[in-house]
mmCIF file of C-alpha atoms and ligand atoms in Angstrom:
data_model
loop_
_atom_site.group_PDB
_atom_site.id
_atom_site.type_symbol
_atom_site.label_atom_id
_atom_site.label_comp_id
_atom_site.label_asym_id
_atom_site.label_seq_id
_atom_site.Cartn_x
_atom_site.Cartn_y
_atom_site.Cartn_z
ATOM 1 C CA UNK A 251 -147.633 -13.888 -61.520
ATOM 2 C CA UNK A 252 -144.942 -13.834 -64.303
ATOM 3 C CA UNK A 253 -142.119 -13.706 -61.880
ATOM 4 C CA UNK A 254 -143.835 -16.713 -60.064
ATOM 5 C CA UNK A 255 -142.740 -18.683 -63.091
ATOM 6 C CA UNK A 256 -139.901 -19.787 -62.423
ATOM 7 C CA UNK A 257 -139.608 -22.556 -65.080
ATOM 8 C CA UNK A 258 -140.657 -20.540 -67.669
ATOM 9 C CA UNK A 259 -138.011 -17.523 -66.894
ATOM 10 C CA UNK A 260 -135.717 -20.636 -66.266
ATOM 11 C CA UNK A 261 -136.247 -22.533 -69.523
ATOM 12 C CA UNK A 262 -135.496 -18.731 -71.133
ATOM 13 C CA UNK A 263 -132.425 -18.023 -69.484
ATOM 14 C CA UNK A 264 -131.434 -22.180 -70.624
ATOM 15 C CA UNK A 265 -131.218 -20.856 -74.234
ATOM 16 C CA UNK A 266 -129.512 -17.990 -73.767
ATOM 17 C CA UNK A 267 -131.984 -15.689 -73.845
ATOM 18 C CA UNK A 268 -131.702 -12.202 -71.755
ATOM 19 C CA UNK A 269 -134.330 -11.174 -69.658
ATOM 20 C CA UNK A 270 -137.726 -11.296 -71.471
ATOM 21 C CA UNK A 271 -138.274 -7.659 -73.606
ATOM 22 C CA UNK A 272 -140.149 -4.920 -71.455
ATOM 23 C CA UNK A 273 -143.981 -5.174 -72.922
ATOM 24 C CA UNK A 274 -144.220 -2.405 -75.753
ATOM 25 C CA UNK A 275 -146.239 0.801 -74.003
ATOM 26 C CA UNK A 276 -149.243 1.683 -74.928
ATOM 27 C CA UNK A 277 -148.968 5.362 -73.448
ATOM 28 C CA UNK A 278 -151.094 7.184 -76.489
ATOM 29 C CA UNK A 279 -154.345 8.375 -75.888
ATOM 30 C CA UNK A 280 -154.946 9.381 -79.687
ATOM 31 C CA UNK A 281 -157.978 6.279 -80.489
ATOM 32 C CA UNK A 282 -156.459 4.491 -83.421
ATOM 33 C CA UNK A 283 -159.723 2.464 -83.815
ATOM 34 C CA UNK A 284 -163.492 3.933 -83.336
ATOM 35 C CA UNK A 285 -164.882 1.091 -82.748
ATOM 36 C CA UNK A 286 -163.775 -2.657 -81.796
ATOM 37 C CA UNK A 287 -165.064 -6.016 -81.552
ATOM 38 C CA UNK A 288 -163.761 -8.589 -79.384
ATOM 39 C CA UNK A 289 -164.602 -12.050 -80.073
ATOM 40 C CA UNK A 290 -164.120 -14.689 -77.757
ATOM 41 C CA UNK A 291 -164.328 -18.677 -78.011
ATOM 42 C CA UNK A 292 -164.366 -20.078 -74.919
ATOM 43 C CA UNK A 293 -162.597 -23.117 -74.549
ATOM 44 C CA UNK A 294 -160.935 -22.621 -77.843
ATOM 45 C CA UNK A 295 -157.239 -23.568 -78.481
ATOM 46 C CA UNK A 296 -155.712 -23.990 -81.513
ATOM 47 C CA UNK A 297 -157.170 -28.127 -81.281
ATOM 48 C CA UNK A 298 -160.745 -26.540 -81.181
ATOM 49 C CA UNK A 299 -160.061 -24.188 -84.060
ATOM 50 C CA UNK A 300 -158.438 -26.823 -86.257
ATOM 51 C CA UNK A 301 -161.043 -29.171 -85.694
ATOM 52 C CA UNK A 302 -163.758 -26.578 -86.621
ATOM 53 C CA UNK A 303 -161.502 -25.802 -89.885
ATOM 54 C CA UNK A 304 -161.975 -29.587 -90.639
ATOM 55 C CA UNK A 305 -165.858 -29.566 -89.782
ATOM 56 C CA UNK A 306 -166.054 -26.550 -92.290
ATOM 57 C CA UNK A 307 -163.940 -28.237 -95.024
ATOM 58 C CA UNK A 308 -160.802 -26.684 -94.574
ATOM 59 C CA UNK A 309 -161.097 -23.380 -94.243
ATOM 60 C CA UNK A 310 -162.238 -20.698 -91.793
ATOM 61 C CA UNK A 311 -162.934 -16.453 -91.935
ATOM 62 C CA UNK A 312 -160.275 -16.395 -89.183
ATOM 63 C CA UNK A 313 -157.237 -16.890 -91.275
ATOM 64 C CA UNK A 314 -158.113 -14.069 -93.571
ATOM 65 C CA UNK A 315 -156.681 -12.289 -90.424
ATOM 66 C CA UNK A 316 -152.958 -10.749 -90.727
ATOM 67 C CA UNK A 317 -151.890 -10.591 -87.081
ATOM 68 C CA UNK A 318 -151.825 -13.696 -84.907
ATOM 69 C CA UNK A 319 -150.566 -13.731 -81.199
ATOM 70 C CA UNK A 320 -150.259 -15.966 -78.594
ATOM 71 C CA UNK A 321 -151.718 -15.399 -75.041
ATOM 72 C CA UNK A 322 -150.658 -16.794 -71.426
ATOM 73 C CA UNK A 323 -153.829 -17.937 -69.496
ATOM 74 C CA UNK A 324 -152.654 -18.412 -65.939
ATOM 75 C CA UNK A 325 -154.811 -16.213 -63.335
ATOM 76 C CA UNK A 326 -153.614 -15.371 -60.108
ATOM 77 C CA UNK A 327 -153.662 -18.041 -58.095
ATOM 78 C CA UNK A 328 -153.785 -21.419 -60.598
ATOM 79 C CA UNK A 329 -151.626 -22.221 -63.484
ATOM 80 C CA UNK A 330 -154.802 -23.821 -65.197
ATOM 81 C CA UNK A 331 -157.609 -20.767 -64.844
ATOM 82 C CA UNK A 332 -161.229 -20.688 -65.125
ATOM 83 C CA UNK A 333 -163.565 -18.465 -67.491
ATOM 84 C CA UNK A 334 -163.771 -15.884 -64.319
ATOM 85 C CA UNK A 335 -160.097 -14.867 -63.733
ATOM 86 C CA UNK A 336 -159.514 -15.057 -67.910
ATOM 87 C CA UNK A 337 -162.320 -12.324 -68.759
ATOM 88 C CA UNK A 338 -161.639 -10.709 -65.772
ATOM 89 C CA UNK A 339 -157.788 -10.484 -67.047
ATOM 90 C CA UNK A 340 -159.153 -9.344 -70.519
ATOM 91 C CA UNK A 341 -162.330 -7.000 -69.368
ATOM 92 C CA UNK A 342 -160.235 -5.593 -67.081
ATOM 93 C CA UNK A 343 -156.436 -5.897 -67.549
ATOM 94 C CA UNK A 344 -155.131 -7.552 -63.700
ATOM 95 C CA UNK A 345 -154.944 -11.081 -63.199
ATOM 96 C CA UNK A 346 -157.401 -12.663 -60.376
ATOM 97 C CA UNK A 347 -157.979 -15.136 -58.911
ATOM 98 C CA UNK A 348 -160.263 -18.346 -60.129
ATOM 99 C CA UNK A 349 -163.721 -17.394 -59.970
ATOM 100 C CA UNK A 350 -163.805 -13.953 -59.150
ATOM 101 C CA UNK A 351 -165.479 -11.140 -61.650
ATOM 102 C CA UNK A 352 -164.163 -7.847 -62.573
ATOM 103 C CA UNK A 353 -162.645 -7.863 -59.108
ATOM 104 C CA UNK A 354 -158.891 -7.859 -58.459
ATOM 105 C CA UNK A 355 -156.875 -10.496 -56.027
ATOM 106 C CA UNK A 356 -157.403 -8.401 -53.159
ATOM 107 C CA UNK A 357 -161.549 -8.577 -53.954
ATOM 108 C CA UNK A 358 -161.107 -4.617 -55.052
ATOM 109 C CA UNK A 359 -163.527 -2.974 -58.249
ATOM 110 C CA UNK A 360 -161.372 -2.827 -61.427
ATOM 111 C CA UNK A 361 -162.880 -1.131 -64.259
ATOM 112 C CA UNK A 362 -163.781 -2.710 -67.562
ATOM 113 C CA UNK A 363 -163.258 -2.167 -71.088
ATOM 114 C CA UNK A 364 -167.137 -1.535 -70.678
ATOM 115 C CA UNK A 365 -167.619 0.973 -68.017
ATOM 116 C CA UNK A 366 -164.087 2.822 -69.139
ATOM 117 C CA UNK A 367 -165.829 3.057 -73.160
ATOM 118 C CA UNK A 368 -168.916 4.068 -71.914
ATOM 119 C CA UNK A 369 -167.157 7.087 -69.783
ATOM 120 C CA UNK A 370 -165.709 8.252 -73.043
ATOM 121 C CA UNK A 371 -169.145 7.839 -74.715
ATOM 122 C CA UNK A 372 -168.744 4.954 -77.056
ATOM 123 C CA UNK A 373 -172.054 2.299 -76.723
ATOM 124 C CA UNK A 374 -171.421 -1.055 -75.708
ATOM 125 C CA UNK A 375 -173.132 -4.611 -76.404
ATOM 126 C CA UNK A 376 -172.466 -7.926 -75.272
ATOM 127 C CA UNK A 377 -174.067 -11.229 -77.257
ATOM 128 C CA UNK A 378 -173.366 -14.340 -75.819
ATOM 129 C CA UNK A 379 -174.822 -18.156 -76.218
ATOM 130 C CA UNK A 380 -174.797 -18.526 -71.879
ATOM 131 C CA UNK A 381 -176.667 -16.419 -69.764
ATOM 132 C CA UNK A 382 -175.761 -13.571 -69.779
ATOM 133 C CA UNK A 383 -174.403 -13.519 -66.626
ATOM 134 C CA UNK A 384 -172.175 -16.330 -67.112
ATOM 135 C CA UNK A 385 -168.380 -15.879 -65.969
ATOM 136 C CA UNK A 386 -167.320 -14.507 -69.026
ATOM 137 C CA UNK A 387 -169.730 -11.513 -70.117
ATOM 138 C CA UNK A 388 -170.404 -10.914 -66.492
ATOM 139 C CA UNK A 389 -166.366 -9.840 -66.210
ATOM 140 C CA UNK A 390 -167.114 -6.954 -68.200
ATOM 141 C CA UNK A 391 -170.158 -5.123 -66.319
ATOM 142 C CA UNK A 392 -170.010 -7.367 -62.932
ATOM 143 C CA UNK A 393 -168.197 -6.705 -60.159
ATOM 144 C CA UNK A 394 -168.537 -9.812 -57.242
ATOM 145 C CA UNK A 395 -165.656 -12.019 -55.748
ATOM 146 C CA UNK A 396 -167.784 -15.632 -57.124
ATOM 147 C CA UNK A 397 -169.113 -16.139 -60.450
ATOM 148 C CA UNK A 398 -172.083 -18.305 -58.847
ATOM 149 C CA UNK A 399 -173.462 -15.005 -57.854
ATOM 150 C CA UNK A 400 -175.336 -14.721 -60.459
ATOM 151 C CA UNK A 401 -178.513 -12.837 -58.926
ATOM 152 C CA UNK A 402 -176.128 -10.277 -57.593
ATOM 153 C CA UNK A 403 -174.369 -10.165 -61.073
ATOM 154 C CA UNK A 404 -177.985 -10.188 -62.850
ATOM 155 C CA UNK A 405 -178.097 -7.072 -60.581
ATOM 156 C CA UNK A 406 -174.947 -5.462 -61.437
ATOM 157 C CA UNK A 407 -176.288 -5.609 -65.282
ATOM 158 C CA UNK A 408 -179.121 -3.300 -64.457
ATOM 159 C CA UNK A 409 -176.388 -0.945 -62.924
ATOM 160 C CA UNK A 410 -174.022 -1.207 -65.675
ATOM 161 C CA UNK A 411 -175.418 1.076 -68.611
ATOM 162 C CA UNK A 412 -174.719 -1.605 -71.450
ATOM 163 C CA UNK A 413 -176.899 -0.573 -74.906
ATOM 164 C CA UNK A 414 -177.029 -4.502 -75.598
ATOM 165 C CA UNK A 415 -177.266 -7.439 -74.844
ATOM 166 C CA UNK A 416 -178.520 -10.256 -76.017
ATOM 167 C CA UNK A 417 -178.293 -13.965 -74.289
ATOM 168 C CA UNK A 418 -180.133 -16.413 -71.737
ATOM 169 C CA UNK A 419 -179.921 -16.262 -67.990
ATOM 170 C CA UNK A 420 -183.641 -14.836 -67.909
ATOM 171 C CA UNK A 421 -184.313 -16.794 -64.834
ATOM 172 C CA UNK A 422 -181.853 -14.862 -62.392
ATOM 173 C CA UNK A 423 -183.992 -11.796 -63.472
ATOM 174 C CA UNK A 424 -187.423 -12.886 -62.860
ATOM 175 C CA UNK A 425 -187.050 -15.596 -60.408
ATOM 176 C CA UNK A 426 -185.169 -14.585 -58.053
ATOM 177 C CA UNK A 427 -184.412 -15.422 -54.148
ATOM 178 C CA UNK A 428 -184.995 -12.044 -53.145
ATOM 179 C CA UNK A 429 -188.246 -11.809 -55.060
ATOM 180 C CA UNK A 430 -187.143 -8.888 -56.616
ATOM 181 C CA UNK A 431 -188.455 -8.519 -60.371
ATOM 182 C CA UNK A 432 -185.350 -7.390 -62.425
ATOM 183 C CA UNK A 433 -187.354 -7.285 -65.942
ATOM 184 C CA UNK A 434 -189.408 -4.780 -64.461
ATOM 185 C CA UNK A 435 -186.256 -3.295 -63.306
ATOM 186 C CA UNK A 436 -184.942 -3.190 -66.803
ATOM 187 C CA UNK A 437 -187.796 -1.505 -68.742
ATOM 188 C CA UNK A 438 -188.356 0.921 -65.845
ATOM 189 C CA UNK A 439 -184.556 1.941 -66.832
ATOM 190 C CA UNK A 440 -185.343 2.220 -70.568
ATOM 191 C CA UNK A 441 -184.568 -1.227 -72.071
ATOM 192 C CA UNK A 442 -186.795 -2.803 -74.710
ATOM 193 C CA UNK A 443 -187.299 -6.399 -73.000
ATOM 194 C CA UNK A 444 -187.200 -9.245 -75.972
ATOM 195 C CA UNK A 445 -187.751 -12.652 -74.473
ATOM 196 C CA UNK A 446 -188.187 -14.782 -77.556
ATOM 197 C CA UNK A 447 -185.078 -14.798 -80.081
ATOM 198 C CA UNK A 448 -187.390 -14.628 -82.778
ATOM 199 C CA UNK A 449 -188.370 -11.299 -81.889
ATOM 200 C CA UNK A 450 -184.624 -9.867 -81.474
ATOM 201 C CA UNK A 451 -184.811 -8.391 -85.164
ATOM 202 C CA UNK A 452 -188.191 -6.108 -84.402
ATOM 203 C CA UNK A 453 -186.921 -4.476 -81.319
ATOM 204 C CA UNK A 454 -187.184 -1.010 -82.280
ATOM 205 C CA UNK A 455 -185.852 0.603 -79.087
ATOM 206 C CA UNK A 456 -182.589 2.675 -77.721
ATOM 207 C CA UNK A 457 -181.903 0.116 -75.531
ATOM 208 C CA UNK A 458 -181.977 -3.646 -75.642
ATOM 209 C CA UNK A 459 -182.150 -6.515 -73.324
ATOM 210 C CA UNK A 460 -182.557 -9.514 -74.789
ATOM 211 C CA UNK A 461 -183.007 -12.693 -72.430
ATOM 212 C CA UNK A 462 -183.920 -14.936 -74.186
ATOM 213 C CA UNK A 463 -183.502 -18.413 -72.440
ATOM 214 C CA UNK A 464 -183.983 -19.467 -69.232
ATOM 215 C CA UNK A 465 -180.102 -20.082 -68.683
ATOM 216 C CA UNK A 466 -178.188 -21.142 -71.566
ATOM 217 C CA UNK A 467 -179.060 -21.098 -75.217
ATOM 218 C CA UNK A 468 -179.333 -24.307 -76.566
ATOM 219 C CA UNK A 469 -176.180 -26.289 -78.368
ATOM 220 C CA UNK A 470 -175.603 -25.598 -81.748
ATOM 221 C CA UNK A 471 -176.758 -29.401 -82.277
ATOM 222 C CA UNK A 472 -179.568 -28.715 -80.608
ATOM 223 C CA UNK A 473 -180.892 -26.697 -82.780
ATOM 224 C CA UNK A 474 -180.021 -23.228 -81.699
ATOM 225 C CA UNK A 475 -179.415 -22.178 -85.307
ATOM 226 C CA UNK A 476 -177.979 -18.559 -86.603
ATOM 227 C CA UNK A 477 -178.812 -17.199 -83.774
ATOM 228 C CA UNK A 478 -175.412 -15.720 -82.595
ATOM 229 C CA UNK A 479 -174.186 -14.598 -85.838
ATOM 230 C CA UNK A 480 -177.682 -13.256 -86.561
ATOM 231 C CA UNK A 481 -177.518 -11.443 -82.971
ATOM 232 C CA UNK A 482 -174.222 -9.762 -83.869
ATOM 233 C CA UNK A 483 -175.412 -8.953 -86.557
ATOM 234 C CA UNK A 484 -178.227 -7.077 -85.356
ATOM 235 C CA UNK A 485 -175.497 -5.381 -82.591
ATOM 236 C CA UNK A 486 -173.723 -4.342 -85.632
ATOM 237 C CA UNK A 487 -176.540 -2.571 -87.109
ATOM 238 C CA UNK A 488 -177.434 -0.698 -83.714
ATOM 239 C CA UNK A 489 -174.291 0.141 -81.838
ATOM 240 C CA UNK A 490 -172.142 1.943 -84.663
ATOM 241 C CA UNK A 491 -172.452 6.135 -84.093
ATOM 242 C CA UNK A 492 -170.500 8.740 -83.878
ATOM 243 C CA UNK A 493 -168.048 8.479 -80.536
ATOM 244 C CA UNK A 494 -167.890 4.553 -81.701
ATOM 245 C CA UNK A 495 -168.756 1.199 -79.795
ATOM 246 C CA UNK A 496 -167.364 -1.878 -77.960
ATOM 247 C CA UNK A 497 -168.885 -5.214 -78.653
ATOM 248 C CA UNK A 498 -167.977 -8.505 -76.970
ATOM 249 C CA UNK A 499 -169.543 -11.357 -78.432
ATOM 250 C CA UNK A 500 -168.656 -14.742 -77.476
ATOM 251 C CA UNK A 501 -169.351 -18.349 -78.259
ATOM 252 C CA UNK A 502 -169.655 -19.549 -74.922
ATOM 253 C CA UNK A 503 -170.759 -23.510 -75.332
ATOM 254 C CA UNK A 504 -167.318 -24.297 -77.244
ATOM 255 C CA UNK A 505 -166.037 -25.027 -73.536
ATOM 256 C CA UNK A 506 -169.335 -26.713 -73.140
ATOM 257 C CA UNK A 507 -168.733 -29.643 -76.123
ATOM 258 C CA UNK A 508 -165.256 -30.043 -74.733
ATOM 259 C CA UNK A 509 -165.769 -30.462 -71.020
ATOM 260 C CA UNK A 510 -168.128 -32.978 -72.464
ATOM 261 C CA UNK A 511 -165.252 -34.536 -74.669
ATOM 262 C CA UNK A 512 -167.760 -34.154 -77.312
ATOM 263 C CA UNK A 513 -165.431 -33.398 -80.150
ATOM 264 C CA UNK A 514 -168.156 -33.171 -83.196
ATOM 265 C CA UNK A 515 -170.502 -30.862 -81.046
ATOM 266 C CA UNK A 516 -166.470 -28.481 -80.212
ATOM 267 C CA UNK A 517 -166.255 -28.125 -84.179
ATOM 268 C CA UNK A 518 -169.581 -27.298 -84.885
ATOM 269 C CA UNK A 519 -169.518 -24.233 -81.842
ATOM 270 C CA UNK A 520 -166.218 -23.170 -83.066
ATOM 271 C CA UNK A 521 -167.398 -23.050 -87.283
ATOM 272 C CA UNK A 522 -170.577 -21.812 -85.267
ATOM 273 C CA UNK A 523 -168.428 -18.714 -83.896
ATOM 274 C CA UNK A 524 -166.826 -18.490 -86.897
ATOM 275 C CA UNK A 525 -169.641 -16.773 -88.524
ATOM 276 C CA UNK A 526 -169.536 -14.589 -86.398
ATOM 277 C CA UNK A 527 -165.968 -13.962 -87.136
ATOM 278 C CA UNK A 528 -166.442 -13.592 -90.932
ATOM 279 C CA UNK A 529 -169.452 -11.088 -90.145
ATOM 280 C CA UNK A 530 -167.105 -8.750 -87.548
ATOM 281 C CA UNK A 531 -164.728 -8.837 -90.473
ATOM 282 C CA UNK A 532 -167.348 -7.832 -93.274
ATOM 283 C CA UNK A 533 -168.408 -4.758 -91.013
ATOM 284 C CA UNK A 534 -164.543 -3.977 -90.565
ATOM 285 C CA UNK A 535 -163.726 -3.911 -94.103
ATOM 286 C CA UNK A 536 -166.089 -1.828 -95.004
ATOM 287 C CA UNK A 537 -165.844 0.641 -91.987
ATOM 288 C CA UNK A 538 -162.319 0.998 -92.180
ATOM 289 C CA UNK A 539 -162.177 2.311 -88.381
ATOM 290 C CA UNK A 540 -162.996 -1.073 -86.340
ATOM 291 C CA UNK A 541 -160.087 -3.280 -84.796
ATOM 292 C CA UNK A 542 -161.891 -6.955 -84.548
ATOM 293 C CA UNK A 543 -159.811 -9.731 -82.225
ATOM 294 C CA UNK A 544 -160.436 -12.911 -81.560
ATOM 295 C CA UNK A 545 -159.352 -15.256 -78.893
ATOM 296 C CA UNK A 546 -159.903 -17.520 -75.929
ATOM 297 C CA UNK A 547 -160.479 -17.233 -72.509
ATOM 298 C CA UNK A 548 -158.445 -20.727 -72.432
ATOM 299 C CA UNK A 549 -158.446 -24.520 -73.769
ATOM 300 C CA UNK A 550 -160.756 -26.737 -72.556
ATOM 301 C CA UNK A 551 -160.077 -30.602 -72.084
ATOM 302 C CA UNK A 552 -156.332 -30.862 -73.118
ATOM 303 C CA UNK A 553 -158.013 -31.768 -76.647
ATOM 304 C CA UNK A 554 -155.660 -33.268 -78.894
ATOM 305 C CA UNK A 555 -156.459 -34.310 -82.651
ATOM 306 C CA UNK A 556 -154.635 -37.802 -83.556
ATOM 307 C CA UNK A 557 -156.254 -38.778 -86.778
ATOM 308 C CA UNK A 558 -159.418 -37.756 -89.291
ATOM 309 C CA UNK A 559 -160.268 -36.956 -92.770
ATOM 310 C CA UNK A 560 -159.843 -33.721 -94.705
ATOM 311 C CA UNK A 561 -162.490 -35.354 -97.462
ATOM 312 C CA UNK A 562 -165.131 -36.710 -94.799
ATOM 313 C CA UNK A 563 -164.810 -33.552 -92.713
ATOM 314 C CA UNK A 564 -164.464 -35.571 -89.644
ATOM 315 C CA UNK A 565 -161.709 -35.714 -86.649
ATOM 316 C CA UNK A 566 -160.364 -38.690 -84.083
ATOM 317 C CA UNK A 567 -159.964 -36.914 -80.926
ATOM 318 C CA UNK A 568 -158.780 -37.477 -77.366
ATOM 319 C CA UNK A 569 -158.813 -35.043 -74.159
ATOM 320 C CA UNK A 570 -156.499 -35.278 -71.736
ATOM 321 C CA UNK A 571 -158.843 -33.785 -68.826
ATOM 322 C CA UNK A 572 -162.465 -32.984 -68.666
ATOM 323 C CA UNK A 573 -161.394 -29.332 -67.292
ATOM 324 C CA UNK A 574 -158.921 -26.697 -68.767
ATOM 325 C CA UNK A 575 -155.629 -26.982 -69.439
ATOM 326 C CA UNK A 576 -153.002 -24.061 -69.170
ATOM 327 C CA UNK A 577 -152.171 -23.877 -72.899
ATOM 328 C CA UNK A 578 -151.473 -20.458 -74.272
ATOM 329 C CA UNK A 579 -154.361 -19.503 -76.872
ATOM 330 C CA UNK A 580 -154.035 -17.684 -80.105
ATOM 331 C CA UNK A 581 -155.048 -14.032 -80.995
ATOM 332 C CA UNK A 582 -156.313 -12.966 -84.121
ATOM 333 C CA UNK A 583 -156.030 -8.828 -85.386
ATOM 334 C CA UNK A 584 -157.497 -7.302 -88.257
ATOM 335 C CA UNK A 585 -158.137 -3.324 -88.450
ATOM 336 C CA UNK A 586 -156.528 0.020 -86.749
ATOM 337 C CA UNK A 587 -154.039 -0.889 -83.497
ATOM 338 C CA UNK A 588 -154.044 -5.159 -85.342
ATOM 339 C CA UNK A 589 -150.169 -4.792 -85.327
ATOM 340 C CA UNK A 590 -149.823 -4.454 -81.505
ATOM 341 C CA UNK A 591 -151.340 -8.335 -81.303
ATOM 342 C CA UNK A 592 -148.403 -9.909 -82.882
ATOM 343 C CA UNK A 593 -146.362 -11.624 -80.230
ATOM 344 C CA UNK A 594 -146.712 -13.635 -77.254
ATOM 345 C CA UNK A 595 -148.124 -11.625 -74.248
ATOM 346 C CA UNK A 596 -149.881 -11.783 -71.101
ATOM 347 C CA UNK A 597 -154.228 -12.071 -71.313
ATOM 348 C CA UNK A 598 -154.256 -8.623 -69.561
ATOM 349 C CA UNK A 599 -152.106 -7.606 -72.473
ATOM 350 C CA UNK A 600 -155.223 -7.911 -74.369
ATOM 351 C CA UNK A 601 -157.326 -4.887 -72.432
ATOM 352 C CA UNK A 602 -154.124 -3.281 -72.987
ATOM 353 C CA UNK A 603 -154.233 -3.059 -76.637
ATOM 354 C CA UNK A 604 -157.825 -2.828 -76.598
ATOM 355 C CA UNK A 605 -157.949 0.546 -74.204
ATOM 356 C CA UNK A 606 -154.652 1.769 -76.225
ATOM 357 C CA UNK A 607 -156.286 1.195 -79.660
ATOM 358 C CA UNK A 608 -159.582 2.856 -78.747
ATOM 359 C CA UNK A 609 -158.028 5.621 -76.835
ATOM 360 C CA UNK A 610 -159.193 4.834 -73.542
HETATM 361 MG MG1 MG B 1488 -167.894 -18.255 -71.186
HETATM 362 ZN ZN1 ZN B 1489 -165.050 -24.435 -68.898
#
């Protein structure tokens, strides 16, 4: 894909540049991190962030972080990618084409960040604000050449081992074409089932599942309240041990407000995530062994602030499309392996550092 590129390689070589550097190797096996925690906004440029740092009053936990990147988006086959081939490139380090999950290309398995932790023994949790087999958690336990198989990804889940997860997409679990009853499924395999969010901070067992909406959560307007900070929260208190953990948490309806071109319901998903960002980076500085990063899976709606007040906490907004654009997106380090972040680098580059820093 990068040698497809040729206005990009040609726009380098215009100012004199030599050949872009080799990408730094990440041959170690020695973990630098125990643990990490990859946050992901999806949908979130640098328009969405800014316009959730003027929703919050000018200010955000994100900037506390000391190692900012840049990542290229483009998937296999499109310049512009979807959610699919963008957590498929960072669950699983290839770039794919548009829609597929944790699949290569060619439609092959690639392993995940997931299964390749949980092989070395670390747990692993997932909290998301979609169902929970929505594109971009389902790229890192899913393996299925369309995202709209969500039964068959649904079914995946129950094969993948995860120690978490907490989201919506209940209804591809219990009511289901093939009549097959997938909560049953779950608790026969050791899960503690929570279907009401309310009743996420009991759940006393090894194992959890929480579904608990039908599909998605609802908006952060809507009234969906602390619950994904509060979730990751709870992940934080259950997945730490001794051979570590991998969490992926995401704030999936930031995409949402933008394909909308909803630009006050954008800020409030993205200040929204960035609780979730300030609580990663409280458990961080007090472990002392946890790399947190956060990023996109890409920009949604070519968003573009042209006016608004600091004071009133308010932005003027346009978007340029009512789909993604093929923007680069920013990465944010903090913790053990942060350093390797800086720069501008492929999304695949992202599992890279991940598996390096953890050892994989
Ligand atoms: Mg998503
Ligand atoms: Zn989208």
């Amino acid at each position: 894909m990068r040698r497809a590129l040729p206005v990009v390689l040609g726009g380098l070589l215009l100012f004199g540049f030599q050949a872009p550097l080799a990408a730094p190797a990440f041959a170690g096996t020695r973990p630098l991190a125990r643990n990490v925690i990859l946050v992901i906004g999806d949908g979130m440029g640098l328009s969405q962030l800014t316009s959730g740092l003027v929703a919050a009053g000018g200010a955000l936990a994100v900037e506390s972080f000391p190692v900012v990147g840049l990542a290229k988006t483009f998937s296999s086959d499109r310049l512009v990618t979807d959610s699919a081939a963008a957590a498929t490139a960072m669950a699983c380090g290839v770039k794919t084409r548009n829609g597929a999950i944790g699949v290569d290309a060619r439609g092959g398995r690639v392993a995940s960040l997931v299964e390749l932790a949980r092989q070395r023994g670390l747990k692993t949790g997932l909290v998301v604000t979609s169902s929970i087999t929505h594109a971009t958690p389902a790229a890192f336990y899913a393996h299925q050449s369309s995202r709209k198989n969500e039964e068959a990804i649904a079914t995946d889940l129950l094969a993948s081992g995860l120690d978490l997860f907490i989201g919506g997409g209940r209804r591809f679990f219990d009511r289901r074409c093939d009549g097959v009853d997938l909560l049953a499924g779950l608790e026969t395999a050791g899960y503690e089932l929570v279907t009401d969010p309310r009743g996420l901070a009991a759940a006393k067992g090894a194992r959890l599942a929480g579904l608990v909406a039908d599909e998605d959560l609802p908006t952060i307007t809507e009234g969906r309240g602390s619950y994904l900070p509060d979730a990751v929260t709870l992940a934080l208190a259950r997945l730490p041990g001794p051979k570590g953990f991998f969490l992926m948490a995401e704030g999936s309806q930031i995409d949402y407000g933008a394909h909308d071109q909803d630009a006050p319901r954008t800020a409030a998903e993205v200040v929204d995530l960035d609780q979730v960002v300030a609580r990663a980076l409280a458990f961080a500085r007090s472990d002392q062994r946890t790399l947190v990063v956060v990023t996109a899976d890409h920009e949604t709606g070519g968003f573009a602030l042209t006016a608004g007040s600091l004071e009133k906490s308010t932005v003027d907004a346009k978007f340029a499309t009512k789909d993604h654009s093929a923007t680069m997106v920013p990465v944010f380090a903090f913790g053990p392996g942060a350093a390797t972040f800086a720069g501008i680098y492929e999304n695949t580059g992202i599992f890279d550092r991940i598996r390096s820093a953890l050892g994989l």
